[in-house]
Amino acid sequence: MEHSGQKLDKYYIRKVDADKKSIYCHHDLMGELFIPPHRHVKAQLLYAEGDVVFVTTETKTYFLPARHFIWIPSGVEHSIEPKSESVTMRNLYFPVEKDEDDFYKVEGIYPVNNLLLQMMLFTNRWNGDLKKGTPNFTIAKAIKAILPQICTNNLPLELPQPKDKRLGKILRHVENNLGETILFADVAHEFGYSERSLYRLFQKDLGMSFIQYYTIRRILKAIELLLERKLSVKEVAEEVGYNSVPTFSNTFFKILGQRPSDYLNGEEILERK
């Protein structure tokens, strides 16, 4: 069994900060299912293609769908866990500069629009250090520079990690029953809480209500199912406990900014060449 350090070496992580002034680029198939917790001095733009990637920090688990990217600020410890080995991950690591925009200091998930897509296409065959003064460095730096202007919608595709073991049991119950309609009153009764005390537990531990957590988890599961391309939108809605397709579609739109039918019909944009 490989040690964590060996795995990090295998996944190029130690090379990222070797040249403090370069922009480091790495594109490849994931190949395996877990990169252990690590951090780097450079900030990271991680774009996923092909399936879902889970990025876990000390406080949250981020759900990165295909055709989106996550911004990970400098120094944030995180692990990376794709749902399948066929995920292609495209990474750009940027040195921190003085007086940067606040955008670069906050973790976030964003859709890739047409402008950013065209710029990412330039990076398709790059790997390794991009040196200052080279055309590739200039293009990569331009990608970073436009992010605060074009990425105005930080998608709420993350769920906090529960600290209270009692809450952990409840969240596992939710996870195991996403295909059913789960009522808060029923959950409180089943686990021996009053509705008021359980509400307070969710707010204190997770910083959100039960219905907020439940809604986001259902939509995250729906994204997984849509990416598998085996079920229709109606079937996906039923799999995550929605009896009404319009209600499911409206909820999906509020969180992701597009209808599930549009998401289902989306193409893999940066297929590996």
mmCIF file of C-alpha atoms in Angstrom:
data_model
loop_
_atom_site.group_PDB
_atom_site.id
_atom_site.type_symbol
_atom_site.label_atom_id
_atom_site.label_comp_id
_atom_site.label_asym_id
_atom_site.label_seq_id
_atom_site.Cartn_x
_atom_site.Cartn_y
_atom_site.Cartn_z
ATOM 1 C CA MET A 1 0.000 0.000 0.000
ATOM 2 C CA GLU A 2 1.340 3.426 -0.972
ATOM 3 C CA HIS A 3 2.002 6.037 1.672
ATOM 4 C CA SER A 4 0.301 9.420 1.346
ATOM 5 C CA GLY A 5 3.587 11.056 0.396
ATOM 6 C CA GLN A 6 4.119 8.567 -2.418
ATOM 7 C CA LYS A 7 0.632 9.225 -3.728
ATOM 8 C CA LEU A 8 1.213 12.962 -3.670
ATOM 9 C CA ASP A 9 4.452 12.498 -5.613
ATOM 10 C CA LYS A 10 2.603 10.325 -8.073
ATOM 11 C CA TYR A 11 0.039 13.042 -8.621
ATOM 12 C CA TYR A 12 2.626 15.772 -9.346
ATOM 13 C CA ILE A 13 1.521 17.776 -6.266
ATOM 14 C CA ARG A 14 5.054 18.476 -5.022
ATOM 15 C CA LYS A 15 5.993 19.964 -8.404
ATOM 16 C CA VAL A 16 3.313 22.657 -8.182
ATOM 17 C CA ASP A 17 5.265 24.955 -5.836
ATOM 18 C CA ALA A 18 8.800 24.043 -6.967
ATOM 19 C CA ASP A 19 9.004 27.202 -9.086
ATOM 20 C CA LYS A 20 7.289 29.888 -7.027
ATOM 21 C CA LYS A 21 6.890 32.296 -9.976
ATOM 22 C CA SER A 22 5.554 29.908 -12.608
ATOM 23 C CA ILE A 23 1.952 29.018 -13.381
ATOM 24 C CA TYR A 24 1.805 25.238 -13.145
ATOM 25 C CA CYS A 25 -0.445 23.288 -15.505
ATOM 26 C CA HIS A 26 -1.540 19.659 -15.323
ATOM 27 C CA HIS A 27 -4.159 17.931 -17.479
ATOM 28 C CA ASP A 28 -4.802 14.203 -17.317
ATOM 29 C CA LEU A 29 -7.227 11.370 -16.742
ATOM 30 C CA MET A 30 -7.635 10.802 -13.026
ATOM 31 C CA GLY A 31 -6.717 7.117 -13.265
ATOM 32 C CA GLU A 32 -7.507 6.428 -9.593
ATOM 33 C CA LEU A 33 -10.155 7.370 -7.101
ATOM 34 C CA PHE A 34 -8.449 9.396 -4.383
ATOM 35 C CA ILE A 35 -5.788 12.067 -3.878
ATOM 36 C CA PRO A 36 -5.158 12.375 -0.124
ATOM 37 C CA PRO A 37 -5.372 15.666 1.792
ATOM 38 C CA HIS A 38 -2.706 18.175 0.766
ATOM 39 C CA ARG A 39 -2.201 21.896 0.315
ATOM 40 C CA HIS A 40 -0.041 24.114 -1.885
ATOM 41 C CA VAL A 41 1.121 27.718 -1.843
ATOM 42 C CA LYS A 42 -0.345 28.409 -5.267
ATOM 43 C CA ALA A 43 -4.078 28.801 -5.772
ATOM 44 C CA GLN A 44 -5.796 26.166 -7.917
ATOM 45 C CA LEU A 45 -8.356 26.204 -10.706
ATOM 46 C CA LEU A 46 -9.677 22.654 -11.143
ATOM 47 C CA TYR A 47 -11.954 21.912 -14.100
ATOM 48 C CA ALA A 48 -13.662 18.511 -14.324
ATOM 49 C CA GLU A 49 -14.911 16.641 -17.362
ATOM 50 C CA GLY A 50 -16.630 13.277 -17.586
ATOM 51 C CA ASP A 51 -18.159 12.810 -14.127
ATOM 52 C CA VAL A 52 -18.531 14.236 -10.642
ATOM 53 C CA VAL A 53 -15.528 15.096 -8.445
ATOM 54 C CA PHE A 54 -15.759 15.489 -4.658
ATOM 55 C CA VAL A 55 -13.366 18.044 -3.161
ATOM 56 C CA THR A 56 -13.225 17.946 0.639
ATOM 57 C CA THR A 57 -11.712 20.654 2.813
ATOM 58 C CA GLU A 58 -11.540 20.699 6.607
ATOM 59 C CA THR A 59 -15.088 22.064 6.885
ATOM 60 C CA LYS A 60 -16.972 21.213 3.676
ATOM 61 C CA THR A 61 -17.419 18.688 0.918
ATOM 62 C CA TYR A 62 -17.732 20.338 -2.496
ATOM 63 C CA PHE A 63 -19.562 18.626 -5.303
ATOM 64 C CA LEU A 64 -17.912 19.511 -8.636
ATOM 65 C CA PRO A 65 -20.023 18.491 -11.637
ATOM 66 C CA ALA A 66 -18.674 18.092 -15.143
ATOM 67 C CA ARG A 67 -18.406 21.338 -17.123
ATOM 68 C CA HIS A 68 -17.744 23.377 -13.957
ATOM 69 C CA PHE A 69 -14.604 24.450 -12.132
ATOM 70 C CA ILE A 70 -13.694 24.977 -8.500
ATOM 71 C CA TRP A 71 -11.390 27.727 -7.274
ATOM 72 C CA ILE A 72 -9.250 26.626 -4.311
ATOM 73 C CA PRO A 73 -7.360 29.492 -2.628
ATOM 74 C CA SER A 74 -3.740 29.281 -1.569
ATOM 75 C CA GLY A 75 -3.061 27.176 1.525
ATOM 76 C CA VAL A 76 -6.448 25.432 1.734
ATOM 77 C CA GLU A 77 -6.011 21.762 2.607
ATOM 78 C CA HIS A 78 -8.158 19.515 0.413
ATOM 79 C CA SER A 79 -8.543 15.989 -0.885
ATOM 80 C CA ILE A 80 -9.866 15.068 -4.332
ATOM 81 C CA GLU A 81 -12.125 12.099 -5.000
ATOM 82 C CA PRO A 82 -13.652 11.596 -8.458
ATOM 83 C CA LYS A 83 -16.644 9.347 -8.818
ATOM 84 C CA SER A 84 -14.960 7.341 -11.570
ATOM 85 C CA GLU A 85 -11.460 6.790 -12.940
ATOM 86 C CA SER A 86 -12.530 8.182 -16.311
ATOM 87 C CA VAL A 87 -12.709 11.780 -15.045
ATOM 88 C CA THR A 88 -10.403 14.195 -16.846
ATOM 89 C CA MET A 89 -9.149 16.925 -14.530
ATOM 90 C CA ARG A 90 -7.560 20.094 -15.825
ATOM 91 C CA ASN A 91 -5.555 22.095 -13.309
ATOM 92 C CA LEU A 92 -3.975 25.534 -13.377
ATOM 93 C CA TYR A 93 -2.009 26.642 -10.291
ATOM 94 C CA PHE A 94 -1.404 30.368 -9.883
ATOM 95 C CA PRO A 95 1.095 32.252 -7.689
ATOM 96 C CA VAL A 96 -0.508 34.613 -5.192
ATOM 97 C CA GLU A 97 0.013 38.281 -6.046
ATOM 98 C CA LYS A 98 -0.167 41.386 -3.879
ATOM 99 C CA ASP A 99 -3.507 43.183 -3.515
ATOM 100 C CA GLU A 100 -5.490 40.481 -5.298
ATOM 101 C CA ASP A 101 -9.234 40.703 -5.790
ATOM 102 C CA ASP A 102 -11.243 39.156 -2.944
ATOM 103 C CA PHE A 103 -12.552 36.594 -5.459
ATOM 104 C CA TYR A 104 -9.261 34.685 -5.194
ATOM 105 C CA LYS A 105 -9.540 34.320 -1.415
ATOM 106 C CA VAL A 106 -12.824 32.362 -1.438
ATOM 107 C CA GLU A 107 -13.530 28.750 -2.362
ATOM 108 C CA GLY A 108 -16.218 28.456 -5.001
ATOM 109 C CA ILE A 109 -17.748 26.444 -7.843
ATOM 110 C CA TYR A 110 -18.649 28.128 -11.111
ATOM 111 C CA PRO A 111 -20.016 27.095 -14.523
ATOM 112 C CA VAL A 112 -17.672 27.438 -17.487
ATOM 113 C CA ASN A 113 -19.080 29.986 -19.934
ATOM 114 C CA ASN A 114 -18.142 30.239 -23.615
ATOM 115 C CA LEU A 115 -15.404 32.814 -23.087
ATOM 116 C CA LEU A 116 -13.657 30.806 -20.392
ATOM 117 C CA LEU A 117 -14.128 27.626 -22.416
ATOM 118 C CA GLN A 118 -12.346 29.104 -25.441
ATOM 119 C CA MET A 119 -9.466 30.237 -23.248
ATOM 120 C CA MET A 120 -9.253 26.836 -21.555
ATOM 121 C CA LEU A 121 -8.990 25.226 -24.985
ATOM 122 C CA PHE A 122 -5.611 26.950 -25.369
ATOM 123 C CA THR A 123 -4.362 25.003 -22.350
ATOM 124 C CA ASN A 124 -5.493 21.626 -23.658
ATOM 125 C CA ARG A 125 -2.029 20.257 -24.439
ATOM 126 C CA TRP A 126 -0.010 22.056 -21.782
ATOM 127 C CA ASN A 127 1.678 20.355 -18.824
ATOM 128 C CA GLY A 128 4.270 21.547 -16.335
ATOM 129 C CA ASP A 129 5.648 24.993 -15.505
ATOM 130 C CA LEU A 130 4.571 27.955 -17.631
ATOM 131 C CA LYS A 131 7.398 30.477 -17.359
ATOM 132 C CA LYS A 132 6.885 34.216 -17.059
ATOM 133 C CA GLY A 133 7.428 35.944 -20.385
ATOM 134 C CA THR A 134 6.176 33.036 -22.511
ATOM 135 C CA PRO A 135 2.928 33.166 -24.554
ATOM 136 C CA ASN A 136 1.462 30.285 -22.555
ATOM 137 C CA PHE A 137 2.080 32.119 -19.273
ATOM 138 C CA THR A 138 0.366 35.214 -20.664
ATOM 139 C CA ILE A 139 -2.711 33.228 -21.733
ATOM 140 C CA ALA A 140 -2.941 31.429 -18.379
ATOM 141 C CA LYS A 141 -2.581 34.702 -16.466
ATOM 142 C CA ALA A 142 -5.381 36.178 -18.586
ATOM 143 C CA ILE A 143 -7.624 33.269 -17.557
ATOM 144 C CA LYS A 144 -7.020 34.126 -13.924
ATOM 145 C CA ALA A 145 -7.532 37.845 -14.531
ATOM 146 C CA ILE A 146 -11.012 37.493 -16.051
ATOM 147 C CA LEU A 147 -12.430 35.211 -13.356
ATOM 148 C CA PRO A 148 -13.734 37.965 -11.006
ATOM 149 C CA GLN A 149 -15.537 39.599 -13.944
ATOM 150 C CA ILE A 150 -17.209 36.539 -15.451
ATOM 151 C CA CYS A 151 -17.700 34.302 -12.399
ATOM 152 C CA THR A 152 -20.411 36.134 -10.500
ATOM 153 C CA ASN A 153 -22.502 33.111 -9.557
ATOM 154 C CA ASN A 154 -20.826 31.017 -6.867
ATOM 155 C CA LEU A 155 -22.984 27.888 -6.940
ATOM 156 C CA PRO A 156 -24.031 26.400 -3.577
ATOM 157 C CA LEU A 157 -22.732 22.944 -4.465
ATOM 158 C CA GLU A 158 -21.237 22.153 -1.110
ATOM 159 C CA LEU A 159 -22.412 20.570 2.096
ATOM 160 C CA PRO A 160 -20.836 21.149 5.511
ATOM 161 C CA GLN A 161 -19.290 18.261 7.405
ATOM 162 C CA PRO A 162 -21.276 17.449 10.574
ATOM 163 C CA LYS A 163 -19.319 17.663 13.818
ATOM 164 C CA ASP A 164 -22.054 16.202 16.033
ATOM 165 C CA LYS A 165 -22.234 12.394 15.802
ATOM 166 C CA ARG A 166 -25.989 12.485 16.387
ATOM 167 C CA LEU A 167 -26.417 14.618 13.312
ATOM 168 C CA GLY A 168 -24.187 12.280 11.322
ATOM 169 C CA LYS A 169 -26.705 9.472 11.849
ATOM 170 C CA ILE A 170 -29.549 11.660 10.623
ATOM 171 C CA LEU A 171 -27.648 12.711 7.506
ATOM 172 C CA ARG A 172 -26.894 9.060 6.695
ATOM 173 C CA HIS A 173 -30.616 8.391 6.978
ATOM 174 C CA VAL A 174 -31.273 11.199 4.489
ATOM 175 C CA GLU A 175 -28.600 9.840 2.161
ATOM 176 C CA ASN A 176 -30.089 6.358 2.211
ATOM 177 C CA ASN A 177 -33.622 7.568 1.505
ATOM 178 C CA LEU A 178 -33.224 10.245 -1.173
ATOM 179 C CA GLY A 179 -35.765 8.483 -3.365
ATOM 180 C CA GLU A 180 -38.477 9.063 -0.772
ATOM 181 C CA THR A 181 -40.195 12.234 0.382
ATOM 182 C CA ILE A 182 -38.607 12.910 3.769
ATOM 183 C CA LEU A 183 -40.560 15.131 6.152
ATOM 184 C CA PHE A 184 -38.744 17.043 8.860
ATOM 185 C CA ALA A 185 -41.381 16.199 11.471
ATOM 186 C CA ASP A 186 -40.962 12.476 10.717
ATOM 187 C CA VAL A 187 -37.170 12.693 11.019
ATOM 188 C CA ALA A 188 -37.417 14.516 14.344
ATOM 189 C CA HIS A 189 -39.837 11.896 15.695
ATOM 190 C CA GLU A 190 -37.785 8.927 14.437
ATOM 191 C CA PHE A 191 -34.590 10.184 16.080
ATOM 192 C CA GLY A 192 -36.226 11.341 19.317
ATOM 193 C CA TYR A 193 -36.104 15.115 18.898
ATOM 194 C CA SER A 194 -38.663 17.853 19.051
ATOM 195 C CA GLU A 195 -38.800 19.769 15.788
ATOM 196 C CA ARG A 196 -37.497 22.865 17.544
ATOM 197 C CA SER A 197 -34.471 21.122 19.079
ATOM 198 C CA LEU A 198 -33.566 19.388 15.804
ATOM 199 C CA TYR A 199 -33.883 22.665 13.927
ATOM 200 C CA ARG A 200 -31.458 24.242 16.394
ATOM 201 C CA LEU A 201 -29.023 21.329 16.004
ATOM 202 C CA PHE A 202 -28.950 21.755 12.215
ATOM 203 C CA GLN A 203 -28.435 25.508 12.500
ATOM 204 C CA LYS A 204 -25.729 25.232 15.151
ATOM 205 C CA ASP A 205 -23.745 22.406 13.540
ATOM 206 C CA LEU A 206 -24.286 22.957 9.807
ATOM 207 C CA GLY A 207 -25.333 26.595 9.596
ATOM 208 C CA MET A 208 -28.413 25.677 7.552
ATOM 209 C CA SER A 209 -31.877 24.247 8.037
ATOM 210 C CA PHE A 210 -32.896 20.658 7.366
ATOM 211 C CA ILE A 211 -34.840 21.659 4.255
ATOM 212 C CA GLN A 212 -31.823 23.543 2.855
ATOM 213 C CA TYR A 213 -29.562 20.544 3.399
ATOM 214 C CA TYR A 214 -32.133 18.097 2.045
ATOM 215 C CA THR A 215 -32.816 20.191 -1.071
ATOM 216 C CA ILE A 216 -29.136 20.596 -1.957
ATOM 217 C CA ARG A 217 -28.434 16.887 -1.388
ATOM 218 C CA ARG A 218 -31.328 15.878 -3.657
ATOM 219 C CA ILE A 219 -30.111 18.160 -6.438
ATOM 220 C CA LEU A 220 -26.529 16.912 -6.085
ATOM 221 C CA LYS A 221 -27.783 13.353 -6.457
ATOM 222 C CA ALA A 222 -29.830 14.436 -9.476
ATOM 223 C CA ILE A 223 -26.700 15.853 -11.118
ATOM 224 C CA GLU A 224 -24.940 12.515 -10.639
ATOM 225 C CA LEU A 225 -27.835 10.665 -12.257
ATOM 226 C CA LEU A 226 -28.077 13.109 -15.162
ATOM 227 C CA LEU A 227 -24.360 12.712 -15.879
ATOM 228 C CA GLU A 228 -24.812 8.931 -16.106
ATOM 229 C CA ARG A 229 -27.242 9.561 -19.012
ATOM 230 C CA LYS A 230 -29.280 6.444 -18.239
ATOM 231 C CA LEU A 231 -32.506 8.060 -17.022
ATOM 232 C CA SER A 232 -34.888 10.673 -18.353
ATOM 233 C CA VAL A 233 -35.462 13.915 -16.445
ATOM 234 C CA LYS A 234 -38.752 12.517 -15.150
ATOM 235 C CA GLU A 235 -37.042 9.355 -13.909
ATOM 236 C CA VAL A 236 -34.266 11.365 -12.251
ATOM 237 C CA ALA A 237 -36.856 13.514 -10.480
ATOM 238 C CA GLU A 238 -38.524 10.381 -9.128
ATOM 239 C CA GLU A 239 -35.173 8.920 -8.020
ATOM 240 C CA VAL A 240 -34.558 11.930 -5.787
ATOM 241 C CA GLY A 241 -38.052 12.055 -4.346
ATOM 242 C CA TYR A 242 -39.830 14.618 -6.547
ATOM 243 C CA ASN A 243 -43.344 13.691 -7.675
ATOM 244 C CA SER A 244 -43.611 16.852 -9.782
ATOM 245 C CA VAL A 245 -41.196 17.371 -12.688
ATOM 246 C CA PRO A 246 -41.887 21.158 -12.822
ATOM 247 C CA THR A 247 -41.054 21.475 -9.114
ATOM 248 C CA PHE A 248 -37.870 19.476 -9.623
ATOM 249 C CA SER A 249 -36.943 21.533 -12.693
ATOM 250 C CA ASN A 250 -37.546 24.844 -10.898
ATOM 251 C CA THR A 251 -35.494 23.779 -7.879
ATOM 252 C CA PHE A 252 -32.673 22.558 -10.131
ATOM 253 C CA PHE A 253 -32.709 25.874 -11.986
ATOM 254 C CA LYS A 254 -32.535 27.920 -8.780
ATOM 255 C CA ILE A 255 -29.392 26.078 -7.692
ATOM 256 C CA LEU A 256 -27.573 25.452 -10.988
ATOM 257 C CA GLY A 257 -28.895 28.215 -13.234
ATOM 258 C CA GLN A 258 -30.100 25.846 -15.948
ATOM 259 C CA ARG A 259 -32.882 23.337 -16.465
ATOM 260 C CA PRO A 260 -32.156 19.620 -15.950
ATOM 261 C CA SER A 261 -33.091 18.974 -19.596
ATOM 262 C CA ASP A 262 -30.392 21.449 -20.709
ATOM 263 C CA TYR A 263 -27.889 19.877 -18.345
ATOM 264 C CA LEU A 264 -28.750 16.406 -19.627
ATOM 265 C CA ASN A 265 -28.150 17.516 -23.213
ATOM 266 C CA GLY A 266 -24.842 19.216 -22.447
ATOM 267 C CA GLU A 267 -21.784 17.941 -24.263
ATOM 268 C CA GLU A 268 -18.364 17.104 -22.858
ATOM 269 C CA ILE A 269 -16.504 20.237 -23.882
ATOM 270 C CA LEU A 270 -12.834 19.543 -23.444
ATOM 271 C CA GLU A 271 -12.585 15.907 -24.395
ATOM 272 C CA ARG A 272 -9.085 14.571 -23.929
ATOM 273 C CA LYS A 273 -7.064 14.574 -27.136
#
